[in-house]
Each structure stands twice: as structure tokens, then as C-alpha cells.
Coordinates of C-alpha atoms in Angstrom, one line a residue:
M1 CA 39.0 -29.0 29.3
S2 CA 36.5 -30.7 31.5
A3 CA 34.3 -33.6 30.5
S4 CA 31.2 -31.4 30.5
D5 CA 32.9 -29.0 28.1
V6 CA 33.8 -31.9 25.8
S7 CA 30.2 -33.1 25.9
V8 CA 28.8 -29.7 25.0
S9 CA 31.4 -29.3 22.2
N10 CA 30.3 -32.7 20.8
Q11 CA 26.7 -31.8 20.9
D12 CA 27.3 -28.5 19.1
A13 CA 29.3 -30.3 16.5
E14 CA 26.5 -32.8 15.9
K15 CA 23.9 -30.0 15.7
Q16 CA 26.0 -28.3 13.0
K17 CA 26.5 -31.5 11.2
L18 CA 22.7 -32.2 11.2
A19 CA 22.0 -28.7 10.1
S20 CA 24.4 -28.9 7.2
R21 CA 22.8 -32.2 6.2
D22 CA 19.4 -30.7 6.3
N23 CA 20.5 -27.8 4.0
A24 CA 22.3 -30.2 1.7
T25 CA 19.2 -32.5 1.5
A26 CA 17.0 -29.6 0.7
A27 CA 19.3 -28.4 -2.1
E28 CA 19.6 -31.8 -3.7
D29 CA 15.9 -32.7 -3.6
P30 CA 13.5 -29.8 -4.5
A31 CA 10.7 -31.7 -2.9
T32 CA 12.5 -31.6 0.4
T33 CA 12.1 -28.5 2.5
K34 CA 14.2 -27.2 5.4
P35 CA 12.9 -28.2 8.8
E36 CA 10.2 -26.0 10.3
H37 CA 11.5 -26.5 13.8
E38 CA 15.1 -26.5 15.1
L39 CA 16.7 -29.3 17.1
D40 CA 16.0 -29.5 20.8
S41 CA 12.9 -27.3 20.3
K42 CA 9.8 -27.2 22.4
F43 CA 7.7 -28.9 19.8
G44 CA 10.1 -31.8 20.0
W45 CA 8.8 -32.5 23.5
L46 CA 5.2 -32.6 22.1
V47 CA 6.4 -35.3 19.7
V48 CA 7.8 -37.2 22.7
L49 CA 4.5 -36.9 24.4
G50 CA 2.7 -38.3 21.4
S51 CA 5.3 -41.1 21.1
F52 CA 4.8 -41.9 24.8
F53 CA 1.1 -42.5 24.4
N54 CA 1.6 -44.4 21.1
L55 CA 4.0 -46.9 22.7
M56 CA 1.9 -47.0 25.8
L57 CA -1.1 -48.4 23.9
S58 CA 0.7 -50.4 21.2
I59 CA 3.3 -52.3 23.3
G60 CA 1.3 -52.0 26.5
T61 CA -1.6 -53.8 24.9
T62 CA 0.6 -56.5 23.7
T63 CA 2.4 -57.1 27.0
T64 CA -0.9 -57.5 28.8
Y65 CA -2.2 -60.3 26.6
G66 CA -1.3 -62.7 29.4
I67 CA -4.4 -61.4 31.2
Y68 CA -6.6 -62.4 28.2
L69 CA -4.7 -65.7 27.8
Q70 CA -5.5 -66.6 31.4
E71 CA -9.2 -65.9 30.8
Y72 CA -9.3 -67.7 27.5
K73 CA -7.6 -70.9 28.7
L74 CA -9.3 -71.2 32.1
V75 CA -12.8 -69.9 31.3
V76 CA -13.7 -69.1 27.7
F77 CA -11.9 -71.8 25.6
P78 CA -10.8 -74.5 28.1
D79 CA -10.6 -77.1 25.4
A80 CA -8.2 -75.1 23.2
S81 CA -4.5 -75.7 23.5
S82 CA -2.4 -73.2 25.3
S83 CA 0.0 -73.1 22.4
F84 CA -2.7 -72.0 19.9
L85 CA -4.1 -69.4 22.3
S86 CA -0.6 -68.0 22.9
W87 CA -0.2 -67.5 19.1
I88 CA -2.8 -64.7 19.4
G89 CA -0.4 -62.6 21.5
T90 CA 2.7 -63.8 19.6
L91 CA 1.2 -62.6 16.3
Q92 CA 0.4 -59.2 17.8
F93 CA 4.1 -58.4 18.3
A94 CA 5.3 -60.4 15.2
M95 CA 3.0 -58.5 12.9
M96 CA 4.0 -55.2 14.5
C97 CA 7.7 -56.0 13.6
F98 CA 7.0 -57.6 10.2
F99 CA 4.7 -54.8 8.9
G100 CA 7.0 -52.3 10.6
I101 CA 9.5 -52.8 7.8
G102 CA 7.0 -51.4 5.3
V103 CA 5.8 -48.7 7.7
G104 CA 9.4 -47.4 8.0
V105 CA 9.5 -47.0 4.2
L106 CA 6.1 -45.3 4.1
C107 CA 7.3 -42.8 6.8
E108 CA 9.8 -41.6 4.2
H109 CA 7.1 -40.8 1.6
Y110 CA 3.9 -39.9 3.5
D111 CA 2.9 -37.8 6.4
T112 CA 3.6 -39.7 9.6
R113 CA 0.6 -38.1 11.3
I114 CA -1.7 -39.7 8.7
L115 CA 0.1 -43.1 9.1
S116 CA -0.3 -42.9 12.9
A117 CA -4.0 -42.0 12.6
F118 CA -4.5 -44.9 10.1
G119 CA -2.9 -47.4 12.5
T120 CA -5.0 -46.0 15.4
V121 CA -8.3 -46.7 13.5
V122 CA -7.2 -50.2 12.3
S123 CA -5.9 -51.4 15.7
A124 CA -9.0 -50.0 17.6
V125 CA -11.5 -51.5 15.2
A126 CA -9.6 -54.9 15.3
L127 CA -10.1 -55.2 19.1
I128 CA -13.7 -54.1 18.8
I129 CA -14.4 -56.7 16.1
A130 CA -12.5 -59.3 18.2
S131 CA -15.0 -58.7 21.0
F132 CA -17.7 -60.3 18.8
C133 CA -15.7 -63.4 18.0
N134 CA -16.5 -66.7 19.6
S135 CA -13.7 -69.0 18.5
P136 CA -9.9 -68.9 18.9
W137 CA -9.1 -68.8 15.2
K138 CA -11.2 -65.7 14.8
L139 CA -9.4 -64.0 17.7
L140 CA -6.2 -65.1 16.0
L141 CA -7.1 -63.1 12.9
T142 CA -8.6 -60.0 14.6
Q143 CA -6.9 -59.6 18.0
G144 CA -3.7 -61.1 16.7
I145 CA -3.0 -60.3 13.0
V146 CA -5.2 -57.3 12.2
F147 CA -4.4 -55.6 15.5
G148 CA -0.7 -56.2 15.0
F149 CA -0.9 -54.7 11.5
G150 CA -2.6 -51.6 12.8
A151 CA -0.3 -51.3 15.8
S152 CA 2.8 -51.4 13.6
F153 CA 1.9 -47.9 12.4
I154 CA 1.5 -46.6 15.9
Y155 CA 4.6 -48.4 17.1
I156 CA 7.0 -47.4 14.4
T157 CA 6.1 -43.7 14.4
G158 CA 6.3 -43.6 18.2
L159 CA 9.7 -45.3 18.2
T160 CA 11.5 -43.5 15.4
L161 CA 10.4 -39.9 15.6
P162 CA 11.8 -38.6 19.0
P163 CA 15.5 -39.1 18.1
Q164 CA 15.0 -36.8 15.0
W165 CA 14.1 -33.8 17.2
F166 CA 17.0 -33.9 19.7
V167 CA 20.7 -33.9 20.1
K168 CA 21.4 -32.7 23.7
Y169 CA 18.4 -34.5 25.2
R170 CA 18.1 -37.4 22.7
A171 CA 18.7 -40.1 25.2
L172 CA 16.3 -38.6 27.7
A173 CA 13.6 -38.1 25.0
T174 CA 13.9 -41.6 23.7
G175 CA 13.8 -43.0 27.2
I176 CA 10.7 -41.1 28.1
A177 CA 8.9 -42.3 25.0
I178 CA 9.9 -45.9 25.4
A179 CA 8.9 -45.8 29.1
G180 CA 5.4 -45.4 27.9
S181 CA 5.3 -49.1 27.0
G182 CA 6.0 -50.2 30.6
I183 CA 3.6 -47.7 32.1
G184 CA 0.9 -48.8 29.6
G185 CA 1.3 -52.4 30.6
L186 CA 1.3 -51.5 34.3
W187 CA -2.1 -49.8 34.4
L188 CA -3.7 -51.8 31.5
S189 CA -3.1 -55.0 33.5
F190 CA -5.4 -53.8 36.3
M191 CA -7.9 -52.2 33.9
I192 CA -8.3 -55.3 31.8
R193 CA -8.6 -57.6 34.8
A194 CA -11.2 -55.3 36.4
A195 CA -13.2 -55.2 33.1
I196 CA -13.1 -59.0 32.7
T197 CA -14.2 -59.6 36.3
N198 CA -17.1 -57.1 36.2
I199 CA -18.4 -57.0 32.6
G200 CA -16.6 -59.7 30.8
W201 CA -13.7 -60.2 28.4
K202 CA -15.6 -58.9 25.4
W203 CA -16.2 -55.6 27.0
A204 CA -12.5 -55.5 28.1
L205 CA -11.6 -55.7 24.4
R206 CA -14.1 -53.0 23.4
I207 CA -12.9 -50.6 26.1
T208 CA -9.3 -51.2 25.2
G209 CA -10.1 -50.4 21.5
L210 CA -12.0 -47.3 22.5
I211 CA -9.1 -46.1 24.7
I212 CA -6.7 -46.6 21.8
F213 CA -9.0 -44.6 19.5
G214 CA -9.6 -41.9 22.0
V215 CA -6.0 -41.4 23.0
C216 CA -3.8 -42.3 19.9
G217 CA -6.2 -40.5 17.6
P218 CA -5.7 -37.0 18.9
V219 CA -2.0 -37.5 19.6
S220 CA -1.5 -38.5 16.0
L221 CA -1.6 -34.8 15.3
L222 CA 1.8 -34.5 17.2
M223 CA 3.5 -37.3 15.3
K224 CA 5.4 -35.1 12.8
T225 CA 8.8 -35.6 11.3
R226 CA 11.3 -32.8 11.7
V227 CA 12.6 -32.9 8.1
K228 CA 11.4 -34.9 5.1
P229 CA 14.1 -37.5 4.2
A230 CA 15.6 -37.6 0.8
K231 CA 14.5 -40.2 -1.6
R232 CA 16.5 -43.4 -1.7
D233 CA 17.3 -45.5 -4.8
K234 CA 17.0 -48.7 -2.7
I235 CA 14.1 -49.6 -0.4
I236 CA 16.2 -52.1 1.4
D237 CA 20.0 -51.7 1.4
L238 CA 21.5 -55.2 1.7
S239 CA 25.0 -53.8 1.9
V240 CA 24.6 -53.6 5.7
L241 CA 24.8 -57.4 5.7
C242 CA 28.5 -57.0 5.1
D243 CA 28.9 -55.1 8.3
K244 CA 30.0 -57.4 11.1
N245 CA 28.7 -55.0 13.8
F246 CA 25.3 -55.0 12.2
I247 CA 25.2 -58.8 12.0
F248 CA 26.2 -59.1 15.6
L249 CA 23.5 -56.5 16.7
F250 CA 20.9 -58.2 14.5
F251 CA 21.3 -61.6 16.0
S252 CA 21.6 -60.3 19.5
A253 CA 18.3 -58.5 19.1
L254 CA 16.8 -61.6 17.4
F255 CA 17.6 -64.0 20.1
G256 CA 16.9 -61.6 22.9
A257 CA 13.4 -60.7 21.6
S258 CA 12.6 -64.4 20.9
G259 CA 12.1 -65.1 24.6
Y260 CA 11.1 -61.7 25.8
Y261 CA 7.3 -62.1 25.8
I262 CA 7.1 -65.7 27.2
P263 CA 6.9 -64.5 30.8
F264 CA 4.4 -61.8 30.0
F265 CA 2.1 -64.3 28.3
F266 CA 2.4 -67.3 30.6
M267 CA 3.2 -66.1 34.1
P268 CA -0.4 -64.9 34.8
S269 CA -1.8 -68.3 34.0
Y270 CA 1.1 -70.1 35.7
S271 CA 0.4 -68.3 39.0
V272 CA -3.2 -69.4 38.9
V273 CA -3.0 -72.9 37.5
V274 CA 0.3 -74.2 39.0
L275 CA 0.7 -72.1 42.1
G276 CA -3.0 -72.1 42.9
K277 CA -3.3 -68.4 43.5
P278 CA -6.4 -66.2 42.8
D279 CA -6.9 -64.4 39.5
S280 CA -5.5 -61.2 41.0
W281 CA -2.1 -62.8 41.2
G282 CA -2.0 -63.0 37.4
T283 CA -2.8 -59.3 37.2
N284 CA -0.1 -58.5 39.8
T285 CA 2.5 -60.6 38.0
S286 CA 1.8 -58.8 34.7
S287 CA 1.8 -55.3 36.3
I288 CA 5.1 -56.0 38.2
M289 CA 6.9 -57.2 35.0
N290 CA 5.6 -54.2 33.0
G291 CA 6.4 -51.8 35.9
A292 CA 10.0 -53.1 36.1
S293 CA 10.5 -52.5 32.4
I294 CA 9.9 -48.8 32.9
L295 CA 13.4 -48.5 34.5
G296 CA 14.9 -50.2 31.4

């Protein structure tokens, strides 16, 4: 038997296992219905498309904060400390992950399309309100905390839904969805810099908010779970803390993510202040880093 035959056999076995689990879940929980769509269906690719745009404008907006940081530090708030201004971008991603814990629980009880739409409105409004702020601490609350809260709904739905719809093409589907974050950071870097240069940083925030509303709003209709999960007795299962593999993976992700955004935030300013390059270098640096992440 060839390797391809073994792979197909494993995929068929996993499909049968998931189908049996769906039937068993529906039988055990009357509120749970059998999935409307089968695994590896065409509708699954529409979910991937929606996830692609959700991650493009949630993670993509966060990774391009370095463009705003460059403008804030050098032009708008020159007397503010770089560390305080960097907290705006830091809290964007921190809030996405922190509130994402609760969003994951909500996805088990409520329609993920509604949750995605709710996050779209909150994150878009947060950036538009931020455009009327004139102090760093107000930007910290709006562009940082409130945007991160709203984006957590977009981020979690975009990240978790594609694997539910596929077995044969699961890796490809997940990769396409996640690649949206790098593509978003790639073109948003140029868009934000062009907006700041021509019409100011406030309008750059407003335009970004309107783009999120105009794109993530409609694609929220695609963010549908394949099957409603069964109810759990525990919201958080602490028994996983006894699993050595989980502990190793947890701390690996923790330490890896702790330094991930530092280059995205500071390299644009570094290229201008330390290297003495024009503002366009900051934009190019941000776009190159985001573009390189697409391959990951």
C-alpha cells in the first residue's frame, strides 16, 4: 500500500469518526442538530473566505500599529514616552487574546455569525472614536482596549471555524485563512501611511474603521459553525494542566508570542529615528515583515 493510499484511508476514517460523533452528539443533546453541510463541502470554502477577511482586518490592523506609533512619537505626541505609546498596540493584541477566552465559550452557545457581526461593529466604532481623541491615554482606551475587545470576536471566529469544515483539506483551509493576517498587514501598511501623509492620522483611523465595517460586516454572514457543540459541564477544564504536552505547548506559545510584535511596533520608528531614513522606510519595513509572514 502506497503512502497516498494510507493518507486517503486515514482521511476516510477521520470523516467516519467525526460523522459518528455528530450523530452521537445530536442523540445525546436534543438541542443539537445534525450538521446541515458535510465535511469538505463547498460551503466550507465560503467559511474560509470569511475567516480570511476577518483575520486580515483583525490581526492585520494590529501588526500595522507601528505605522501609527511612528506618527504618534515623531509628530503628534513627541513628549509622550515610547513605552506608553507602544502600550496602545500591545493592548490591542492582549485584549484580543484575553477576551478571546470568553468568546470561545460564547461560540458554543450563540450564533457565531452574530458574534462576528458584534465584534465588527465594536472594533470599527472604536477606531472611529479614537480618531477624535487628542491624548495618548484616550487612544489607549479606544484604539487599544476597546478595539482589542471587539477584534477578539472577529479573530476567534476566523481562527476556529475553518478546521470544523474540513478533513482532507484542513491544513490548506487553515493556512489560507491565517495567510489573511499577513496579506492584511501588507496592504494596510501602505494604505495607512498614504492616508497619514495626505489627510492625517485621524482620517487614517476613520478609513480603517470603515473598511472593517464594510468588509467584516457582510462576511459575518459566512461565519457559521458546521455543527452546534454539545453543552459542557465545565467552562474551563483545568485537567489539561496535568498534561505535560499541553504545558510544554502552552509555555512555548507564551514565550514565542511575547516577543513577536516588538519588531512590528518599533522597526518603522527605528528606521526613521536611528537609521535616518524617510518615512517610507517605516512603511516598507512593516509591509516586508507582514508579507514574509504570509509564507508561514
